[in-house]
Short mmCIF file of C-alpha atoms in Angstrom, two decimals:
data_model
loop_
_atom_site.label_atom_id
_atom_site.label_comp_id
_atom_site.label_asym_id
_atom_site.label_seq_id
_atom_site.Cartn_x
_atom_site.Cartn_y
_atom_site.Cartn_z
CA UNK A 1 23.60 -202.35 -75.66
CA UNK A 2 23.54 -199.26 -73.44
CA UNK A 3 26.23 -198.20 -70.94
CA UNK A 4 24.63 -199.75 -67.80
CA UNK A 5 24.21 -203.07 -69.60
CA UNK A 6 27.82 -203.00 -70.85
CA UNK A 7 29.06 -202.14 -67.34
CA UNK A 8 27.07 -205.02 -65.88
CA UNK A 9 28.47 -207.54 -68.38
CA UNK A 10 32.01 -206.25 -67.84
CA UNK A 11 31.72 -206.52 -64.06
CA UNK A 12 30.24 -210.04 -64.26
CA UNK A 13 33.00 -211.12 -66.64
CA UNK A 14 35.64 -209.70 -64.30
CA UNK A 15 34.08 -211.50 -61.32
CA UNK A 16 33.93 -214.79 -63.23
CA UNK A 17 37.57 -214.47 -64.31
CA UNK A 18 38.63 -213.69 -60.74
CA UNK A 19 36.83 -216.79 -59.43
CA UNK A 20 38.52 -218.98 -62.04
CA UNK A 21 41.93 -217.56 -61.12
CA UNK A 22 41.21 -218.06 -57.39
CA UNK A 23 40.15 -221.67 -58.03
CA UNK A 24 43.40 -222.41 -59.86
CA UNK A 25 45.41 -220.77 -57.04
CA UNK A 26 43.71 -222.83 -54.31
CA UNK A 27 44.08 -226.01 -56.35
CA UNK A 28 47.84 -225.43 -56.81
CA UNK A 29 48.34 -224.71 -53.09
CA UNK A 30 46.49 -227.91 -52.12
CA UNK A 31 48.55 -229.98 -54.53
CA UNK A 32 51.76 -228.44 -53.16
CA UNK A 33 50.63 -229.40 -49.64
CA UNK A 34 50.16 -233.03 -50.70
CA UNK A 35 46.37 -233.14 -50.99
CA UNK A 36 44.68 -234.97 -53.85
CA UNK A 37 41.90 -232.56 -54.74
CA UNK A 38 40.13 -235.15 -56.87
CA UNK A 39 39.56 -237.29 -53.74
CA UNK A 40 38.36 -234.57 -51.38
CA UNK A 41 34.74 -234.90 -52.48
CA UNK A 42 34.86 -238.69 -51.83
CA UNK A 43 35.26 -238.32 -48.07
CA UNK A 44 32.58 -240.45 -46.40
CA UNK A 45 31.73 -242.32 -49.61
CA UNK A 46 32.67 -245.94 -50.38
CA UNK A 47 35.89 -246.49 -52.29
CA UNK A 48 35.57 -246.86 -56.03
CA UNK A 49 37.39 -249.38 -58.19
CA UNK A 50 38.22 -246.53 -60.54
CA UNK A 51 42.00 -246.04 -60.67
CA UNK A 52 44.04 -243.03 -61.67
CA UNK A 53 45.16 -244.97 -64.72
CA UNK A 54 41.52 -245.24 -65.80
CA UNK A 55 41.08 -241.50 -65.39
CA UNK A 56 44.24 -240.74 -67.32
CA UNK A 57 43.17 -243.11 -70.09
CA UNK A 58 39.77 -241.39 -70.38
CA UNK A 59 41.36 -237.95 -70.45
CA UNK A 60 43.85 -239.12 -73.04
CA UNK A 61 40.97 -240.17 -75.30
CA UNK A 62 39.53 -236.65 -75.08
CA UNK A 63 42.73 -235.19 -76.50
CA UNK A 64 42.14 -236.66 -79.96
CA UNK A 65 38.45 -236.56 -80.76
CA UNK A 66 37.43 -236.78 -84.40
CA UNK A 67 34.40 -234.59 -85.17
CA UNK A 68 32.91 -235.46 -88.58
CA UNK A 69 33.09 -232.56 -90.97
CA UNK A 70 35.31 -230.48 -88.67
CA UNK A 71 38.47 -232.54 -88.07
CA UNK A 72 40.31 -233.75 -84.97
CA UNK A 73 40.31 -231.64 -81.80
CA UNK A 74 41.83 -231.69 -78.32
CA UNK A 75 38.67 -231.18 -76.25
CA UNK A 76 40.58 -230.66 -72.99
CA UNK A 77 42.65 -227.86 -74.46
CA UNK A 78 39.61 -226.38 -76.18
CA UNK A 79 37.52 -226.41 -72.99
CA UNK A 80 40.24 -224.66 -70.99
CA UNK A 81 41.01 -222.03 -73.64
CA UNK A 82 40.42 -218.34 -72.80
CA UNK A 83 38.00 -218.01 -75.72
CA UNK A 84 35.72 -220.74 -74.34
CA UNK A 85 35.86 -219.34 -70.81
CA UNK A 86 35.06 -215.82 -72.00
CA UNK A 87 32.24 -217.04 -74.25
CA UNK A 88 30.78 -219.07 -71.38
CA UNK A 89 30.93 -216.03 -69.09
CA UNK A 90 29.18 -213.86 -71.68
CA UNK A 91 26.43 -216.45 -72.22
CA UNK A 92 25.86 -216.85 -68.48
CA UNK A 93 25.87 -213.06 -67.98
CA UNK A 94 23.41 -212.52 -70.81
CA UNK A 95 21.07 -215.23 -69.52
CA UNK A 96 21.26 -213.78 -66.02
CA UNK A 97 20.54 -210.30 -67.32
CA UNK A 98 17.58 -211.39 -69.43
CA UNK A 99 16.00 -213.70 -66.86
CA UNK A 100 16.71 -211.80 -63.65
CA UNK A 101 17.60 -208.15 -64.16
CA UNK A 102 15.77 -207.38 -67.37
CA UNK A 103 12.35 -208.61 -66.31
CA UNK A 104 11.63 -205.43 -64.38
CA UNK A 105 8.96 -205.19 -61.73
CA UNK A 106 5.31 -205.96 -62.21
CA UNK A 107 4.11 -204.39 -65.46
CA UNK A 108 1.85 -201.42 -64.67
CA UNK A 109 -0.48 -201.65 -67.69
CA UNK A 110 -4.01 -202.94 -67.16
CA UNK A 111 -6.28 -203.71 -70.15
CA UNK A 112 -9.42 -203.35 -68.03
CA UNK A 113 -8.72 -200.34 -65.83
CA UNK A 114 -7.47 -196.81 -66.46
CA UNK A 115 -4.09 -195.98 -64.92
CA UNK A 116 -2.75 -192.46 -64.45
CA UNK A 117 0.80 -191.41 -65.33
CA UNK A 118 2.33 -187.93 -64.81
CA UNK A 119 4.16 -185.99 -67.52
CA UNK A 120 7.86 -186.06 -66.68
CA UNK A 121 9.37 -184.31 -69.69
CA UNK A 122 8.46 -182.76 -73.03
CA UNK A 123 10.99 -182.99 -75.86
CA UNK A 124 10.18 -180.64 -78.73
CA UNK A 125 10.77 -182.26 -82.13
CA UNK A 126 9.28 -179.57 -84.39
CA UNK A 127 6.87 -176.64 -84.26
CA UNK A 128 3.90 -178.99 -83.89
CA UNK A 129 5.43 -182.29 -82.75
CA UNK A 130 6.91 -183.39 -79.43
CA UNK A 131 7.89 -186.48 -77.48
CA UNK A 132 5.96 -186.63 -74.20
CA UNK A 133 7.66 -188.69 -71.48
CA UNK A 134 5.46 -190.09 -68.71
CA UNK A 135 6.73 -191.56 -65.45
CA UNK A 136 5.90 -195.09 -64.35
CA UNK A 137 5.29 -195.83 -60.64
CA UNK A 138 8.85 -197.06 -60.05
CA UNK A 139 12.14 -196.28 -61.77
CA UNK A 140 12.67 -200.00 -62.53
CA UNK A 141 9.21 -200.44 -64.06
CA UNK A 142 8.76 -201.25 -67.74
CA UNK A 143 5.52 -200.57 -69.59
CA UNK A 144 5.23 -204.17 -70.77
CA UNK A 145 3.55 -203.43 -74.09
CA UNK A 146 3.75 -206.37 -76.55
CA UNK A 147 5.41 -205.42 -79.83
CA UNK A 148 2.80 -204.41 -82.39
CA UNK A 149 0.16 -203.37 -79.88
CA UNK A 150 -0.88 -199.94 -78.61
CA UNK A 151 -2.41 -198.17 -75.63
CA UNK A 152 -5.63 -196.19 -75.28
CA UNK A 153 -5.38 -192.66 -73.90
CA UNK A 154 -8.43 -190.96 -72.40
CA UNK A 155 -8.84 -187.20 -71.99
CA UNK A 156 -11.79 -185.18 -70.74
CA UNK A 157 -12.51 -182.47 -73.31
CA UNK A 158 -15.51 -180.15 -73.00
CA UNK A 159 -17.05 -182.48 -70.46
CA UNK A 160 -16.68 -185.59 -72.62
CA UNK A 161 -14.21 -188.47 -72.40
CA UNK A 162 -12.33 -188.73 -75.71
CA UNK A 163 -10.28 -191.87 -76.34
CA UNK A 164 -7.48 -192.26 -78.87
CA UNK A 165 -4.88 -194.95 -79.61
CA UNK A 166 -1.14 -194.34 -79.45
CA UNK A 167 1.96 -196.51 -79.74
CA UNK A 168 4.95 -195.55 -77.54
CA UNK A 169 8.25 -194.95 -79.32
CA UNK A 170 10.05 -196.24 -76.23
CA UNK A 171 10.41 -199.94 -75.43
CA UNK A 172 11.07 -202.21 -72.46
CA UNK A 173 14.77 -201.34 -72.49
CA UNK A 174 13.62 -197.96 -71.16
CA UNK A 175 12.84 -198.25 -67.47
CA UNK A 176 10.77 -195.96 -65.32
CA UNK A 177 9.01 -194.17 -68.18
CA UNK A 178 7.40 -194.40 -71.60
CA UNK A 179 7.47 -191.95 -74.52
CA UNK A 180 4.68 -190.89 -76.86
CA UNK A 181 5.48 -189.04 -80.11
CA UNK A 182 2.50 -186.79 -80.84
CA UNK A 183 1.84 -184.28 -83.58
CA UNK A 184 -0.68 -181.58 -82.69
CA UNK A 185 -3.35 -180.84 -85.28
CA UNK A 186 -5.38 -177.64 -85.40
CA UNK A 187 -8.66 -179.54 -85.25
CA UNK A 188 -7.34 -182.42 -83.17
CA UNK A 189 -8.90 -183.05 -79.79
CA UNK A 190 -6.51 -185.26 -77.85
CA UNK A 191 -3.40 -184.01 -79.65
CA UNK A 192 -4.19 -180.39 -78.64
CA UNK A 193 -4.85 -181.65 -75.11
CA UNK A 194 -1.31 -183.06 -75.03
CA UNK A 195 0.15 -179.79 -76.27
CA UNK A 196 -1.42 -178.01 -73.28
CA UNK A 197 -0.11 -180.45 -70.66
CA UNK A 198 2.23 -179.11 -67.98
CA UNK A 199 4.88 -181.12 -66.15
CA UNK A 200 3.19 -183.21 -63.48
CA UNK A 201 -0.17 -183.31 -65.29
CA UNK A 202 -1.51 -186.84 -65.65
CA UNK A 203 -3.02 -188.80 -68.50
CA UNK A 204 -5.21 -191.91 -68.22
CA UNK A 205 -3.96 -195.02 -70.01
CA UNK A 206 -5.39 -198.47 -70.61
CA UNK A 207 -3.83 -201.38 -72.47
CA UNK A 208 -2.41 -203.36 -74.14
CA UNK A 209 -4.81 -203.04 -77.07
CA UNK A 210 -4.80 -204.38 -80.62
CA UNK A 211 -5.12 -207.63 -82.52
CA UNK A 212 -1.63 -207.66 -84.01
CA UNK A 213 1.44 -208.84 -82.12
CA UNK A 214 4.88 -209.26 -83.64
CA UNK A 215 7.07 -212.27 -82.87
CA UNK A 216 10.29 -213.52 -84.48
CA UNK A 217 9.62 -215.72 -87.47
CA UNK A 218 6.18 -214.24 -88.08
CA UNK A 219 7.19 -213.87 -91.75
CA UNK A 220 10.31 -213.81 -93.88
CA UNK A 221 9.61 -210.18 -94.74
CA UNK A 222 7.58 -207.34 -93.22
CA UNK A 223 6.40 -204.60 -95.62
CA UNK A 224 5.25 -201.27 -94.19
CA UNK A 225 3.53 -198.16 -95.50
CA UNK A 226 3.49 -195.29 -93.01
CA UNK A 227 2.42 -191.67 -93.16
CA UNK A 228 3.32 -188.96 -90.65
CA UNK A 229 2.93 -190.14 -87.05
CA UNK A 230 1.99 -193.55 -88.42
CA UNK A 231 5.69 -194.28 -88.04
CA UNK A 232 5.28 -194.86 -84.28
CA UNK A 233 3.90 -198.43 -84.36
CA UNK A 234 6.19 -199.25 -87.27
CA UNK A 235 9.43 -198.30 -85.54
CA UNK A 236 8.45 -200.43 -82.56
CA UNK A 237 8.22 -203.48 -84.83
CA UNK A 238 11.34 -202.50 -86.80
CA UNK A 239 13.45 -202.27 -83.65
CA UNK A 240 12.17 -205.60 -82.36
CA UNK A 241 12.99 -207.38 -85.62
CA UNK A 242 16.44 -205.83 -86.04
CA UNK A 243 17.79 -205.99 -82.49
CA UNK A 244 17.29 -209.76 -82.26
CA UNK A 245 20.27 -211.46 -83.96
CA UNK A 246 18.31 -214.71 -84.25
CA UNK A 247 15.41 -213.04 -86.05
CA UNK A 248 16.03 -213.34 -89.81
CA UNK A 249 13.03 -211.19 -90.76
CA UNK A 250 13.78 -208.40 -93.25
CA UNK A 251 11.85 -205.13 -93.30
CA UNK A 252 11.03 -202.56 -95.99
CA UNK A 253 9.40 -199.25 -95.08
CA UNK A 254 7.71 -196.77 -97.43
CA UNK A 255 7.40 -193.58 -95.39
CA UNK A 256 5.34 -190.67 -96.74
CA UNK A 257 5.35 -187.04 -95.55
CA UNK A 258 4.58 -183.58 -96.88
CA UNK A 259 8.01 -181.94 -96.41
CA UNK A 260 11.46 -183.29 -95.59
CA UNK A 261 11.39 -181.62 -92.16
CA UNK A 262 8.18 -183.55 -91.42
CA UNK A 263 10.01 -186.89 -91.45
CA UNK A 264 9.69 -187.99 -87.83
CA UNK A 265 12.35 -190.08 -86.08
CA UNK A 266 14.57 -189.73 -89.14
CA UNK A 267 17.81 -189.93 -87.13
CA UNK A 268 16.61 -193.15 -85.48
CA UNK A 269 15.59 -194.63 -88.81
CA UNK A 270 18.87 -193.70 -90.50
CA UNK A 271 20.85 -195.20 -87.61
CA UNK A 272 18.91 -198.46 -87.92
CA UNK A 273 19.53 -198.38 -91.67
CA UNK A 274 23.28 -197.91 -91.20
CA UNK A 275 23.59 -200.74 -88.69
CA UNK A 276 21.21 -203.20 -90.38
CA UNK A 277 21.49 -202.36 -94.07
CA UNK A 278 21.21 -206.04 -95.03
CA UNK A 279 17.86 -206.42 -93.23
CA UNK A 280 16.26 -202.98 -93.47
CA UNK A 281 15.33 -200.72 -96.41
CA UNK A 282 13.56 -197.33 -96.48
CA UNK A 283 11.90 -195.49 -99.36
CA UNK A 284 10.85 -191.93 -98.52
CA UNK A 285 8.04 -190.16 -100.39
CA UNK A 286 7.46 -186.39 -100.14
CA UNK A 287 4.70 -184.15 -101.46
CA UNK A 288 7.07 -181.17 -101.58
CA UNK A 289 10.57 -182.53 -102.13
CA UNK A 290 13.65 -180.28 -101.99
CA UNK A 291 15.99 -179.81 -104.93
CA UNK A 292 18.01 -182.93 -105.69
CA UNK A 293 15.57 -185.22 -103.86
CA UNK A 294 16.17 -188.89 -104.75
CA UNK A 295 13.11 -190.44 -103.14
CA UNK A 296 9.50 -190.64 -104.26
CA UNK A 297 7.52 -187.53 -105.18
CA UNK A 298 3.84 -186.86 -104.54
CA UNK A 299 1.73 -189.63 -103.02
CA UNK A 300 2.61 -193.29 -102.57
CA UNK A 301 1.68 -194.91 -105.87
CA UNK A 302 0.97 -198.42 -107.08
CA UNK A 303 4.35 -198.31 -108.82
CA UNK A 304 6.11 -197.51 -105.52
CA UNK A 305 4.38 -200.43 -103.83
CA UNK A 306 5.07 -202.87 -106.65
CA UNK A 307 8.73 -201.88 -106.86
CA UNK A 308 9.57 -202.00 -103.16
CA UNK A 309 7.08 -204.33 -101.43
CA UNK A 310 6.61 -208.03 -102.28
CA UNK A 311 3.09 -209.36 -102.72
CA UNK A 312 2.05 -211.29 -99.58
CA UNK A 313 -0.10 -213.50 -101.81
CA UNK A 314 2.98 -215.00 -103.46
CA UNK A 315 5.64 -214.59 -100.74
CA UNK A 316 5.97 -215.32 -97.03
CA UNK A 317 5.48 -211.68 -96.10
CA UNK A 318 3.11 -209.39 -94.20
CA UNK A 319 2.03 -205.87 -95.16
CA UNK A 320 1.22 -203.27 -92.48
CA UNK A 321 -0.26 -199.79 -92.92
CA UNK A 322 -0.55 -196.88 -90.50
CA UNK A 323 -1.31 -193.26 -91.32
CA UNK A 324 -4.09 -190.68 -91.69
CA UNK A 325 -7.43 -192.22 -92.77
CA UNK A 326 -7.35 -190.71 -96.31
CA UNK A 327 -3.92 -192.18 -96.92
CA UNK A 328 -4.92 -195.60 -95.55
CA UNK A 329 -7.98 -195.60 -97.81
CA UNK A 330 -5.90 -194.69 -100.87
CA UNK A 331 -3.33 -197.40 -100.09
CA UNK A 332 -6.02 -200.06 -99.72
CA UNK A 333 -7.34 -199.10 -103.15
CA UNK A 334 -3.84 -199.30 -104.66
CA UNK A 335 -3.29 -202.72 -103.12
CA UNK A 336 -6.63 -204.00 -104.35
CA UNK A 337 -5.76 -202.95 -107.91
CA UNK A 338 -2.40 -204.69 -107.59
CA UNK A 339 -4.20 -207.81 -106.33
CA UNK A 340 -2.36 -207.67 -103.02
CA UNK A 341 -4.27 -209.17 -100.06
CA UNK A 342 -6.06 -206.71 -97.77
CA UNK A 343 -3.38 -205.17 -95.51
CA UNK A 344 -3.36 -205.14 -91.74
CA UNK A 345 -3.89 -201.68 -90.24
CA UNK A 346 -1.62 -201.49 -87.19
CA UNK A 347 -3.22 -198.47 -85.54
CA UNK A 348 -5.94 -196.04 -86.56
CA UNK A 349 -4.96 -192.37 -86.61
CA UNK A 350 -8.37 -190.77 -86.37
CA UNK A 351 -7.38 -187.68 -84.43
CA UNK A 352 -3.78 -187.29 -83.37
#
């Protein structure tokens, strides 16, 4: 929960508590003045045969209610307890936030038409990698990309339109913009185009795209193999699975890179690992590990896969792969030899 969300919940809770206190104050003043509050709403309605003794008898029955397996409880005292009132306020505030405030405006993505978005900010991650932040039409807009899907980006290079697929590392909690993590390659077309963008320059985007979409309960376990910038679609799914307290899905990620400094979004991954250690595991693999390295060395092997990722053929699990084409090809061969089902490729990194 970010600061604006926490402030909103706190203010709503304070307002709710104030209204409850005001209601009790007005009720006490009316009683002191000789008014029976319970009869005020009956003005203009026919008299009922219900007597105060009947009401008191019903209320008395609620003070000793036997709940099988839990014991005997005073429901009147329980319902008026501060804990119940606070919990009710939090539930109402959360529902209001999700249904009203968190829906955002109309989602700007269009799967059939190119939309243009200006570069708002460039955040340098390493010598050849950066996060590019693009503005949405309104500061309350959300991109509206389903979890597990990606967008198509079009760039005119040497007179030709080149299209590549990217998955934002931002999500719909981020309003007014979306972020793309892009590593520039010497022979890359679109990735070099990004590196040359200036603030205010626009890119053309179309989406959502993709055949895979994550939803809670999709599987008991999600296995992932990612290489380099292939982490971008993976972290989108990881965040979605972990931030939902009702989603019991566990996730294991094998993440391969050349050097330790090449591990993208490592701080984000380590933070998720610290907070959700019971649901999330990471196994790093490096081609050139530093001294004392405790992860995998070289390429991702069959042994790495067999040790860390369950076989979807014998478990309720899914296996996702995203990385450079040579790596994806090698992983598919490893999985075939292990008799794992053919994996699902989340996004193809042909030229990033």
